[in-house]
mmCIF file of C-alpha atoms in Angstrom:
data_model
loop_
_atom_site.group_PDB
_atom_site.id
_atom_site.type_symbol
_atom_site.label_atom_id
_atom_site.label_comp_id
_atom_site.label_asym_id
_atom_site.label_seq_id
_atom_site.Cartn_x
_atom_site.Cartn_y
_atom_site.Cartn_z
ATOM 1 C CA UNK A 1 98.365 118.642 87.363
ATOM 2 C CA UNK A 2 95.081 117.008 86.125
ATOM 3 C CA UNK A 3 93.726 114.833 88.695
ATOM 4 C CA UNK A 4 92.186 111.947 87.561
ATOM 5 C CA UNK A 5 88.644 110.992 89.076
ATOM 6 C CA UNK A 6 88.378 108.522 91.855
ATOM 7 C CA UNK A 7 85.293 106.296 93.389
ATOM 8 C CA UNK A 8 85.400 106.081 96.996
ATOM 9 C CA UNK A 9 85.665 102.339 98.513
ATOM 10 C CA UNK A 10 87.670 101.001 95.336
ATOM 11 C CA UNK A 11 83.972 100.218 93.491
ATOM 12 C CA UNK A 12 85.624 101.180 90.429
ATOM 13 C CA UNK A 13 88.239 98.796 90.356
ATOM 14 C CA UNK A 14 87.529 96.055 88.757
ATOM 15 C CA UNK A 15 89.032 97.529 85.414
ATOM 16 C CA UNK A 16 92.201 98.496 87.323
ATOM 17 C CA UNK A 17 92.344 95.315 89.017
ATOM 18 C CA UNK A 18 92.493 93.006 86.129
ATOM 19 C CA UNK A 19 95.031 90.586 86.325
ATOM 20 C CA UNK A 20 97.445 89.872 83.342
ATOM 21 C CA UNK A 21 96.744 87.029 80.947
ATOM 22 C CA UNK A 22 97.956 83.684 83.685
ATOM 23 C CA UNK A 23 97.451 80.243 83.136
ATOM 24 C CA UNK A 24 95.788 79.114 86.165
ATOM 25 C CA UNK A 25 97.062 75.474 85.061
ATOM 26 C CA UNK A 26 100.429 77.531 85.873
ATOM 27 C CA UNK A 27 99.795 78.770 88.712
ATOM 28 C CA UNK A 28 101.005 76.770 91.868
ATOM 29 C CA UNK A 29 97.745 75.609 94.018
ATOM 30 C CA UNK A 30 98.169 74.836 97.708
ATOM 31 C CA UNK A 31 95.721 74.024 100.883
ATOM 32 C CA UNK A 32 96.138 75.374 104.044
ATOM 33 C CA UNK A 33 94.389 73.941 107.597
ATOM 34 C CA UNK A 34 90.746 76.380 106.476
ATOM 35 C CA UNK A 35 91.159 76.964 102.451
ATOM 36 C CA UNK A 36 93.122 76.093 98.934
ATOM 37 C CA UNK A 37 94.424 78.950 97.320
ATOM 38 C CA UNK A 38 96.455 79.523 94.461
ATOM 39 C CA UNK A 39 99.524 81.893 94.167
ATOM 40 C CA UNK A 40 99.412 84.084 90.869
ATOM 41 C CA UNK A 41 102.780 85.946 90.094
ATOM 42 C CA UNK A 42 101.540 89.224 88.521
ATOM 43 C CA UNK A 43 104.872 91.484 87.752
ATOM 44 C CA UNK A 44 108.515 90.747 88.677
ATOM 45 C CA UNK A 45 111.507 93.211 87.868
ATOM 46 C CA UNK A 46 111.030 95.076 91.097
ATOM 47 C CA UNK A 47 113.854 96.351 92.829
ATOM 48 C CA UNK A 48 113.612 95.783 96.853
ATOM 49 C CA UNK A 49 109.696 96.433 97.055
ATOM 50 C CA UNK A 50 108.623 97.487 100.535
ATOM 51 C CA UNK A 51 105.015 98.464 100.269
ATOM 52 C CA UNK A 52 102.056 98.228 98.312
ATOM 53 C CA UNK A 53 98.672 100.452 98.491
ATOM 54 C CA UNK A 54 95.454 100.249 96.894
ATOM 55 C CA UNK A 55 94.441 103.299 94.900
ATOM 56 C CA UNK A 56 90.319 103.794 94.600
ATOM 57 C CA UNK A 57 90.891 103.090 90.937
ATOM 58 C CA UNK A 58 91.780 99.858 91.489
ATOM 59 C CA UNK A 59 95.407 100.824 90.452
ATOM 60 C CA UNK A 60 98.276 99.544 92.763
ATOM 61 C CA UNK A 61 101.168 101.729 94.175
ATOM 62 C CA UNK A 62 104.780 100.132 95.376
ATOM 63 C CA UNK A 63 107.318 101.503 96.930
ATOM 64 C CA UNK A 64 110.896 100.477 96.002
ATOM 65 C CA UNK A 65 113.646 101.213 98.599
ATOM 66 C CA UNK A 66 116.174 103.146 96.099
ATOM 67 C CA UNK A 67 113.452 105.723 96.196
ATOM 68 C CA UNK A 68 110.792 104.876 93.380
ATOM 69 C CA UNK A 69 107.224 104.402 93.722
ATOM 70 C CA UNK A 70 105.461 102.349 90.999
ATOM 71 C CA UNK A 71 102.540 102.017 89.426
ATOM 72 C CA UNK A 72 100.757 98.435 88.852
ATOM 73 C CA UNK A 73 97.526 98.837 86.360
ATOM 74 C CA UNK A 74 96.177 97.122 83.935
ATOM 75 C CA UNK A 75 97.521 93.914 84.631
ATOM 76 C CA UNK A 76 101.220 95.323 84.356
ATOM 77 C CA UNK A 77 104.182 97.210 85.576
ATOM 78 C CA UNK A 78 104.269 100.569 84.359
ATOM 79 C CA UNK A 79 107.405 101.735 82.986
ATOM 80 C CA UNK A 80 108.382 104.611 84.513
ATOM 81 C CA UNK A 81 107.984 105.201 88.032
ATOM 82 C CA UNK A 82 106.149 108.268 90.015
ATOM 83 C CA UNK A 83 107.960 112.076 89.911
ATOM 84 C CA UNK A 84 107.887 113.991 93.127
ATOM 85 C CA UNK A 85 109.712 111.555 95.574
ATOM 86 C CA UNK A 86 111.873 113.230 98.059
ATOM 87 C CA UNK A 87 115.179 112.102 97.846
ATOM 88 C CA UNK A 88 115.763 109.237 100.170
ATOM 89 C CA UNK A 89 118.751 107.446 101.896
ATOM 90 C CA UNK A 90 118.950 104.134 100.441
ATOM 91 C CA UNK A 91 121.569 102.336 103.088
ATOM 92 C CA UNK A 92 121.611 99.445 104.489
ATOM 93 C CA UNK A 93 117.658 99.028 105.756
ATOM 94 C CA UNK A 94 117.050 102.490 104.970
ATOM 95 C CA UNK A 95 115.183 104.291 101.674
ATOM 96 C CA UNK A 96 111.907 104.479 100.470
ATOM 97 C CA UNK A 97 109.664 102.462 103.192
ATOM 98 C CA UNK A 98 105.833 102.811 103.572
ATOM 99 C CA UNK A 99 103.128 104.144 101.751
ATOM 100 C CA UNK A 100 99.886 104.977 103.350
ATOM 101 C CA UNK A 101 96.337 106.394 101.653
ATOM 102 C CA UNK A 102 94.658 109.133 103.826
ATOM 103 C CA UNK A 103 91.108 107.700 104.678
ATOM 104 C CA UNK A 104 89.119 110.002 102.902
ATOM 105 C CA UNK A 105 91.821 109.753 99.726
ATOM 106 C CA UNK A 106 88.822 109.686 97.290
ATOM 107 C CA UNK A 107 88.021 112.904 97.792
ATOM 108 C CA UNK A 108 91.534 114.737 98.625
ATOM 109 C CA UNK A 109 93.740 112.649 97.060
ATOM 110 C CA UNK A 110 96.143 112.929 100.227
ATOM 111 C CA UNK A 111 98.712 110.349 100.627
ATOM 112 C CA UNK A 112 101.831 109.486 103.207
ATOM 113 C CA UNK A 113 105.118 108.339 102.205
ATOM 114 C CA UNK A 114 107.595 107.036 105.456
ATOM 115 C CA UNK A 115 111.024 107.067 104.243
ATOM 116 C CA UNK A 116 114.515 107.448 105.755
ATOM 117 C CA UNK A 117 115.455 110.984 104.969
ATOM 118 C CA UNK A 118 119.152 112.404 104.821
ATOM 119 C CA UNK A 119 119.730 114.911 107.560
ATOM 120 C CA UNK A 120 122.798 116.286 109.256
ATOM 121 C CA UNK A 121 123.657 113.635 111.290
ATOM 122 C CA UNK A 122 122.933 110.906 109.234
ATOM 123 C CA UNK A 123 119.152 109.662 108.530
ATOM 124 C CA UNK A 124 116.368 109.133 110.110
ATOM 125 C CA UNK A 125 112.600 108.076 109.297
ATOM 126 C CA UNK A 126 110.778 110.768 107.805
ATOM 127 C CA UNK A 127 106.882 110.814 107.002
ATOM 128 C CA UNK A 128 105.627 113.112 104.309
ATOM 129 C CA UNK A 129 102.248 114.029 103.156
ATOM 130 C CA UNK A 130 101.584 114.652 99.478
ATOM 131 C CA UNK A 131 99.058 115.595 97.182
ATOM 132 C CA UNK A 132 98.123 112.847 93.754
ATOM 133 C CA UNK A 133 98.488 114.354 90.370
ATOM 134 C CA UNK A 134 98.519 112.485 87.166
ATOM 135 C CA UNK A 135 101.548 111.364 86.433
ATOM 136 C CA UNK A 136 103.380 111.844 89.634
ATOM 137 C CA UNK A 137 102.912 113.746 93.582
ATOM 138 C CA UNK A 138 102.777 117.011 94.274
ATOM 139 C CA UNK A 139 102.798 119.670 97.712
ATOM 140 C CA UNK A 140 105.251 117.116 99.010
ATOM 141 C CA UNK A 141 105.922 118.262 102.528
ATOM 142 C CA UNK A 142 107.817 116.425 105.349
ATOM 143 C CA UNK A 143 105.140 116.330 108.667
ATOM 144 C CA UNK A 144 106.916 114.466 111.060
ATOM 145 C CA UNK A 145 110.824 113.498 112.047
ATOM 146 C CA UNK A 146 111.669 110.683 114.144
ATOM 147 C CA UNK A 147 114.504 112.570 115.853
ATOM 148 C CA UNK A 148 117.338 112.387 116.816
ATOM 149 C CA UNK A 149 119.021 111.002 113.403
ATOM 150 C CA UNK A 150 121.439 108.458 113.549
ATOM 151 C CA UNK A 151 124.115 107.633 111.515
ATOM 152 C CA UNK A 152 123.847 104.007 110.944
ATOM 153 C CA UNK A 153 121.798 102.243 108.058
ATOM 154 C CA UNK A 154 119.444 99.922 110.725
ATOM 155 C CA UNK A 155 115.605 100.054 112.120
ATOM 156 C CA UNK A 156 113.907 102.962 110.995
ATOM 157 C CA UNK A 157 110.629 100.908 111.367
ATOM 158 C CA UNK A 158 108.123 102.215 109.469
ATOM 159 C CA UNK A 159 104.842 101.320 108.783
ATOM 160 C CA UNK A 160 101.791 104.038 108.709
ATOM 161 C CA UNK A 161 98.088 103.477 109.463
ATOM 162 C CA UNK A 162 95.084 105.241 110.370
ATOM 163 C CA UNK A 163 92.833 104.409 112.957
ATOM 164 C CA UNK A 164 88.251 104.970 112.593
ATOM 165 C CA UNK A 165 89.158 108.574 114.228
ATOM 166 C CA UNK A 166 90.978 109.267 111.271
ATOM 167 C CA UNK A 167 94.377 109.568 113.159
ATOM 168 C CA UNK A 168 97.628 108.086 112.063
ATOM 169 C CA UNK A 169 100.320 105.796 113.262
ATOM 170 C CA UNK A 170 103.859 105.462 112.505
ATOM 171 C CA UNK A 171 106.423 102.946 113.670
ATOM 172 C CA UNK A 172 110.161 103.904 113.995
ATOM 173 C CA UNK A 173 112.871 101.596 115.236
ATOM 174 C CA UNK A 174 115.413 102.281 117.512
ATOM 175 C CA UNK A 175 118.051 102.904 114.791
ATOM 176 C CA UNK A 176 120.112 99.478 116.526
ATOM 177 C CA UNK A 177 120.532 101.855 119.512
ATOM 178 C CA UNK A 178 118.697 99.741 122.116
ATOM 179 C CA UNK A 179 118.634 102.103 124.513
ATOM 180 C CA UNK A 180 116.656 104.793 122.784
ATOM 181 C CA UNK A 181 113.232 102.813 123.373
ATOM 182 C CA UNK A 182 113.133 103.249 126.676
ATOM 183 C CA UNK A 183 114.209 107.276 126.412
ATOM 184 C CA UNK A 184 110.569 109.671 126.349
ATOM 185 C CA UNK A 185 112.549 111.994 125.193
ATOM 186 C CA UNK A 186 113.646 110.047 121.957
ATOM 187 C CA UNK A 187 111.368 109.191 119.224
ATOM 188 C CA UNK A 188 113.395 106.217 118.179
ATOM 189 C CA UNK A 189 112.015 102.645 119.523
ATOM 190 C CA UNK A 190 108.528 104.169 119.258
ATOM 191 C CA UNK A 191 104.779 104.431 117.740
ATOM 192 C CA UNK A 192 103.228 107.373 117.222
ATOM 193 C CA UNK A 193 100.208 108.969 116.850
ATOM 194 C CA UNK A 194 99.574 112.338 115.068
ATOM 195 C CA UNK A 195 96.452 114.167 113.337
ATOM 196 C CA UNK A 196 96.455 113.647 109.596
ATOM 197 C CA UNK A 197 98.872 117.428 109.328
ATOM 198 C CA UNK A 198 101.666 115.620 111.856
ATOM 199 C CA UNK A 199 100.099 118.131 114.360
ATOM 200 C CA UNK A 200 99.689 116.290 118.011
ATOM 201 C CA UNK A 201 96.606 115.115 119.330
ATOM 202 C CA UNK A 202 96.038 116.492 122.900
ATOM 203 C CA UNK A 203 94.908 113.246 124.219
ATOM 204 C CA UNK A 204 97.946 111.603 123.313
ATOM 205 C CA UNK A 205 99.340 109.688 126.756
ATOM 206 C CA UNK A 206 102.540 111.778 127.547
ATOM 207 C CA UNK A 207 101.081 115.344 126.405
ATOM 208 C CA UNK A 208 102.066 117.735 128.992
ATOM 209 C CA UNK A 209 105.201 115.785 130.422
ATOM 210 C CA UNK A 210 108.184 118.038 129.780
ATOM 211 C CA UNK A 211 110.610 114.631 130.081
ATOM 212 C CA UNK A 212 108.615 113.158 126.943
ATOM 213 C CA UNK A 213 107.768 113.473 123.278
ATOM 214 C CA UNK A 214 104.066 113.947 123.048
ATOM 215 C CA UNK A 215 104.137 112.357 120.160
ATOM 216 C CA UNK A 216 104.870 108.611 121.939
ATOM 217 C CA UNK A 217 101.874 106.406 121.758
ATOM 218 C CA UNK A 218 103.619 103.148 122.657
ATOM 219 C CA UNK A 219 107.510 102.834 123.428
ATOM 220 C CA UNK A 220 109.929 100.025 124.060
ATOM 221 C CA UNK A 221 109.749 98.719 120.708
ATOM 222 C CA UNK A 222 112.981 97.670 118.832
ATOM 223 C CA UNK A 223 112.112 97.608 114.884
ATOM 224 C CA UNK A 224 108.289 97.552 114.461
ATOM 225 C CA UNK A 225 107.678 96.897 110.335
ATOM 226 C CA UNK A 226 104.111 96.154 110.813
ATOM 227 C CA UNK A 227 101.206 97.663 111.988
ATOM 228 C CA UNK A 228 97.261 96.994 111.153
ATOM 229 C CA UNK A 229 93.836 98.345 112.469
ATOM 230 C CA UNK A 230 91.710 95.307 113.640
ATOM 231 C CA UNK A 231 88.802 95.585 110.821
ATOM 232 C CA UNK A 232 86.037 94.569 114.265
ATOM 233 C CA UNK A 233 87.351 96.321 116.754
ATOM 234 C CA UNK A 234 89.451 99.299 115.838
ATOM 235 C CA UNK A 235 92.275 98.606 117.952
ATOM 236 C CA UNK A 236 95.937 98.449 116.557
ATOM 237 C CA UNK A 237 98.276 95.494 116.257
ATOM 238 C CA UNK A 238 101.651 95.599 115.392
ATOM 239 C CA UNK A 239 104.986 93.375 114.879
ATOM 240 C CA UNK A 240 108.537 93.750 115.452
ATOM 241 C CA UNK A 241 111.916 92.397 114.994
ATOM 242 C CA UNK A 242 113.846 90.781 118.093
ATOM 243 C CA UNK A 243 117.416 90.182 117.540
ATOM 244 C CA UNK A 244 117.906 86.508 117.637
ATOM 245 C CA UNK A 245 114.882 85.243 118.919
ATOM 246 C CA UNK A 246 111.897 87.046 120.355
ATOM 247 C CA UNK A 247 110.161 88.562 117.600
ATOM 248 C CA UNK A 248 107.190 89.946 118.767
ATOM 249 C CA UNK A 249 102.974 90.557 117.621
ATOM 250 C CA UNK A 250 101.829 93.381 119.661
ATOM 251 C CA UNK A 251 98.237 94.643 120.615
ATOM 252 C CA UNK A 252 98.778 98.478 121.352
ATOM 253 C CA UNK A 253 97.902 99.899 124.256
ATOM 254 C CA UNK A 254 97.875 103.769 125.276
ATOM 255 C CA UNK A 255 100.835 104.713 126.981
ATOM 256 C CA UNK A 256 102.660 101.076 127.399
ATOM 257 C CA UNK A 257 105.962 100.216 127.723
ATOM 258 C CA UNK A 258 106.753 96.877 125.159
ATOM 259 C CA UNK A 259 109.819 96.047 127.365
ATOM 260 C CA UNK A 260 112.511 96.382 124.842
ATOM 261 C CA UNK A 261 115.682 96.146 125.881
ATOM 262 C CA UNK A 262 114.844 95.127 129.702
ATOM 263 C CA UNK A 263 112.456 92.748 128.474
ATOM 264 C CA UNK A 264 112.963 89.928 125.416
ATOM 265 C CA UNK A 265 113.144 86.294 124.840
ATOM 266 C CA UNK A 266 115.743 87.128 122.132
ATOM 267 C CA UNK A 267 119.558 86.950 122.552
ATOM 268 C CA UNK A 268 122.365 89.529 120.686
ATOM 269 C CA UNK A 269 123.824 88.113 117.460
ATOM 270 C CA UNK A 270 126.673 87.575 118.874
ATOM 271 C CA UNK A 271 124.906 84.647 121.274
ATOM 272 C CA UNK A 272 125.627 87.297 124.530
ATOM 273 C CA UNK A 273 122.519 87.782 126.813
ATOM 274 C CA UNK A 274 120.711 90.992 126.227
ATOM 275 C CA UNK A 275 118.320 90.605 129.965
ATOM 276 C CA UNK A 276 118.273 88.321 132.127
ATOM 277 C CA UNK A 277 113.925 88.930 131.899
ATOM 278 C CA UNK A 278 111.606 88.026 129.313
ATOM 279 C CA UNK A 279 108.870 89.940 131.118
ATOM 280 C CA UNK A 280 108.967 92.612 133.649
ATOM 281 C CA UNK A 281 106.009 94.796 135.517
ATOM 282 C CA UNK A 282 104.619 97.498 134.354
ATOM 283 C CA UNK A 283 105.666 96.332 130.736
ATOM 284 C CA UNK A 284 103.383 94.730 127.937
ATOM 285 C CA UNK A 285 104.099 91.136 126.960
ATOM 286 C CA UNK A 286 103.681 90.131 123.516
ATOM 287 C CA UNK A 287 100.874 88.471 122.244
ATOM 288 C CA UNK A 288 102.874 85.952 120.467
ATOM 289 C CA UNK A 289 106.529 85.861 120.519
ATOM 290 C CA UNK A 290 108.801 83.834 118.050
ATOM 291 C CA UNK A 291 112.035 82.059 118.987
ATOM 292 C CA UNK A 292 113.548 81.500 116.670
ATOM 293 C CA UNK A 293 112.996 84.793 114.364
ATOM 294 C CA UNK A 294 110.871 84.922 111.797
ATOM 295 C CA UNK A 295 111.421 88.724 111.358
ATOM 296 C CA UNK A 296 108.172 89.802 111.124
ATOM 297 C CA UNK A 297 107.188 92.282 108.002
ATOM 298 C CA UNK A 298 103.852 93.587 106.446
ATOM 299 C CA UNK A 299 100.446 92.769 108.648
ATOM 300 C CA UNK A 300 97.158 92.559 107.666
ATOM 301 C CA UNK A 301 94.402 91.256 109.530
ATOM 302 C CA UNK A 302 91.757 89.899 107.032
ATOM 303 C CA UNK A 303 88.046 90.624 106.413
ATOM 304 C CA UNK A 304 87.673 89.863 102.999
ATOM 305 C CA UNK A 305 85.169 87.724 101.448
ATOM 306 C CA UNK A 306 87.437 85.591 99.459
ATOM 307 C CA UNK A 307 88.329 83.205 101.574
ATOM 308 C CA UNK A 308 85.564 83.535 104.392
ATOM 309 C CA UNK A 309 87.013 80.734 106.663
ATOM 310 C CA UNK A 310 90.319 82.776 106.959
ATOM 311 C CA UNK A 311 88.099 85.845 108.278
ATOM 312 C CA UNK A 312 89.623 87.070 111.333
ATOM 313 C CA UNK A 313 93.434 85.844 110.711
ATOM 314 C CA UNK A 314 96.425 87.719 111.605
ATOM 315 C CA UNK A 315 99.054 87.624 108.103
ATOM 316 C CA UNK A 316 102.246 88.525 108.532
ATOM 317 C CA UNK A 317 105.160 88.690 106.185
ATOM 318 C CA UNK A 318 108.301 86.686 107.171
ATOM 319 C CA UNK A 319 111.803 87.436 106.228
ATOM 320 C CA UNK A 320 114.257 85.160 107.190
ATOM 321 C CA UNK A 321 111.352 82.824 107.328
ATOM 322 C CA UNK A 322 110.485 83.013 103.648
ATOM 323 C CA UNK A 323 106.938 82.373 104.929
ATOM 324 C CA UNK A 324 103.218 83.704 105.151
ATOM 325 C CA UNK A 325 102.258 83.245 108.859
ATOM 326 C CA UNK A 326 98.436 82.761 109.225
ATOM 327 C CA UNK A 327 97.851 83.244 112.497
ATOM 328 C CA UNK A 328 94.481 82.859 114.416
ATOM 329 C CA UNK A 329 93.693 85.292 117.732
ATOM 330 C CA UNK A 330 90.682 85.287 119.961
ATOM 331 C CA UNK A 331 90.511 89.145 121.756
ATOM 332 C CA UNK A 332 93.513 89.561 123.443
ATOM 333 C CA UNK A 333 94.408 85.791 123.784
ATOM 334 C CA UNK A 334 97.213 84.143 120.596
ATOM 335 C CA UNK A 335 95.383 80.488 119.313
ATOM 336 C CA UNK A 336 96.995 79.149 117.068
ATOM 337 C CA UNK A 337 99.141 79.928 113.602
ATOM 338 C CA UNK A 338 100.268 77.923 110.128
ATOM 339 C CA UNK A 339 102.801 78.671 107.530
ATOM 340 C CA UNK A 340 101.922 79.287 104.374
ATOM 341 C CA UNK A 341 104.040 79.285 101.266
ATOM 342 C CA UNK A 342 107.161 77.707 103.346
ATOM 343 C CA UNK A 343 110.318 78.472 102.158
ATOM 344 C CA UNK A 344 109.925 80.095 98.526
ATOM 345 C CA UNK A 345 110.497 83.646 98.654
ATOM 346 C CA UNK A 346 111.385 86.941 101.736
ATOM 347 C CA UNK A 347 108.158 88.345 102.439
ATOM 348 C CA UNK A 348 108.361 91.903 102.655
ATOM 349 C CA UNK A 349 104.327 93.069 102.804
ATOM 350 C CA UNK A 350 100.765 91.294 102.341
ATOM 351 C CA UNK A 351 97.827 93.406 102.165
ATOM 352 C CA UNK A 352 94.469 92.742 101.370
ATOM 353 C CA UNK A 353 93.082 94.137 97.907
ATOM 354 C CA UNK A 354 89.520 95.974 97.637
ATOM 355 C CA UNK A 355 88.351 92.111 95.615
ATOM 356 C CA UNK A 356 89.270 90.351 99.112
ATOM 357 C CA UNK A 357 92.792 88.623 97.885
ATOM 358 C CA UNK A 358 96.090 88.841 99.404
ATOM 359 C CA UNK A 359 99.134 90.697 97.815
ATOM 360 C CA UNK A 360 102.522 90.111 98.099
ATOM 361 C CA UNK A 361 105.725 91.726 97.535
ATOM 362 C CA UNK A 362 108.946 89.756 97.741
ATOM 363 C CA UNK A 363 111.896 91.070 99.431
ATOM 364 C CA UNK A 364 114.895 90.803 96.386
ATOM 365 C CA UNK A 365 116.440 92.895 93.724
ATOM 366 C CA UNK A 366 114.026 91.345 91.287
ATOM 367 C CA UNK A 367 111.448 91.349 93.486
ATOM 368 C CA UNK A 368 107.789 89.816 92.619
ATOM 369 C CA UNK A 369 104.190 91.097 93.515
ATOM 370 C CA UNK A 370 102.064 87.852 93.705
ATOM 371 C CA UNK A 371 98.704 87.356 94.544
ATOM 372 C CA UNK A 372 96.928 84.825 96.733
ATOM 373 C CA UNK A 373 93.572 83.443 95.186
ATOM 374 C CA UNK A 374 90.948 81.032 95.684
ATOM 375 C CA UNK A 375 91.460 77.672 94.518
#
């Protein structure tokens, strides 16, 4: 396939990134505690978006979770959607899920797809690498299985991200089998980190141990479906689903154990008591926890110049909240947070765009990609 020619750092997207003929006098204006901003719907007709990535063109992928990944450009929703996509299990939470640029994409065109991939056994989140072509992906090869597979349709996480060493992340929940994020044996209830090929780094906190993965970075998690690299200081963040109650904002740590199931201020659905500890030794506490849920999805912590006095905030996507959490962090220590855009629409990712506004994607079968501007 003919590759089309890319500019490193998104410089050449201002063509890609124009926005579609609004009326701003249409567009619904709000203020928040630091900044007024407008929300700009740019293209509805989506079904069940889950991610969005910046090409260097300026053009916009999304991920749909039947297993289609779209192209926004030009200030529309192009037609047809990508070829080469591996088929995918679209149940319950699972299908199409993340979609991840390799750092130096500009020049290899290299990209990461997380999805929940059909095995024997049921599913179970999948990341594969692939190559961009014009017109679709190609050299699409699976690099890393979050085994064992499970045969339920529930947390299969997954978010991607790459850290400044150029290695990658992945999230993967614990498939609603609780105790599998405890198990170092088990990749489910985990984050991970892998070279760019899925190949282990040897410096990864369990390599060696022959009762545990050496892929595990982190474990104890439940259903991560966030996950960000602090622009400042390199380190990764991440959120999670509780069950009802204790939804959790995580700052990673090598080798530690989030708690979950011994640990949560959350409760089973059913109102029964899931431990009688909300923290325990030797286990990370969250940074901020939420009772009740918000269910926590998409993170981006923001450095754009848009909106300077929002430089530093946490966003994060909420679900059942139908909200945009702006929340405020100094190091290690949670300050304080506001909700944005109460109550209109599921949140299912917000990332920042190469011209320093926030994107959405809404979580519906006619789901919306919005954009947050300055008033």
């Amino acid at each position: 396939m003919k590759r089309r020619a890319f500019v490193a750092g998104g410089i050449a997207g201002a063509a890609g990134l124009t926005m579609p003929a609004v009326s701003r006098a249409q567009a619904r204006t709000f203020r928040s505690q630091k900044a007024a901003y407008r929300l700009v719907t740019l293209a509805s007709g989506l079904e069940q978006p889950w991610s969005i990535a910046f090409l260097p063109d300026g053009r916009l992928l999304i991920t749909e979770r039947p297993g289609r990944l779209r192209v926004f450009a030009n200030g529309k929703l192009e037609p047809q959607p990508l070829a080469g996509v591996p088929e995918v299990r679209a149940r319950g939470q699972g299908g199409l899920l993340d979609v991840c640029l390799h750092p130096a994409f500009a020049r290899n065109g290299t990209l990461y797809l997380s999805l929940a991939a059909p095995v024997a056994g049921g599913a179970l989140t999948r990341v594969v690498r692939a190559r961009w072509g014009e017109g679709g992906l190609a050299d699409v090869t699976p690099i890393f299985d979050a085994t064992p597979p499970g045969s339920g349709g529930n947390h299969f996480g997954s978010r991607i991200a790459f850290d400044r060493a150029g290695l990658m992340y992945v999230t993967c929940g614990e498939r609603y089998q609780m105790q599998r994020a405890q198990r170092l044996d088990d990749l489910g209830g985990k984050i991970v980190r892998l070279r760019d090929d899925g190949s282990v780094p040897p410096d990864n906190p369990f390599v060696g141990r022959r009762d545990a993965r050496p892929e595990i970075f982190t474990y104890g998690h439940r259903n991560p479906q966030g996950l960000a690299m602090h622009p400042d200081t390199g380190r990764l963040w991440s959120v999670e689903h509780g069950p009802r109650g204790g939804d959790e904002l995580n700052l990673l740590k090598t080798g530690a154990n989030y708690g979950w199931p011994l640990a949560t201020q959350g409760i089973d659905y059913s109102g029964a008591k899931i431990s009688d500890h909300k923290s325990l030794p030797g286990m990370e506490d969250p940074v901020r926890a939420w009772v009740p849920s918000i269910s926590p999805c998409g993170l981006v912590i923001y450095s754009g110049s848009a909106f300077p006095a929002w430089r530093g905030s946490f966003f994060i996507g909420g679900l059942s909240a139908s909200s945009l959490f702006r929340v405020e962090i100094d190091g290690e220590r949670y300050v304080s947070e506001e909700r944005l855009l109460a109550d209109m629409f599921d949140i299912r990712d917000v990332r920042q765009g190469p011209d320093g506004m926030l994107y959405l994607i809404s979580r519906s079968d006619n789901g919306t990609l919005y954009r947050v501007e300055p008033a």
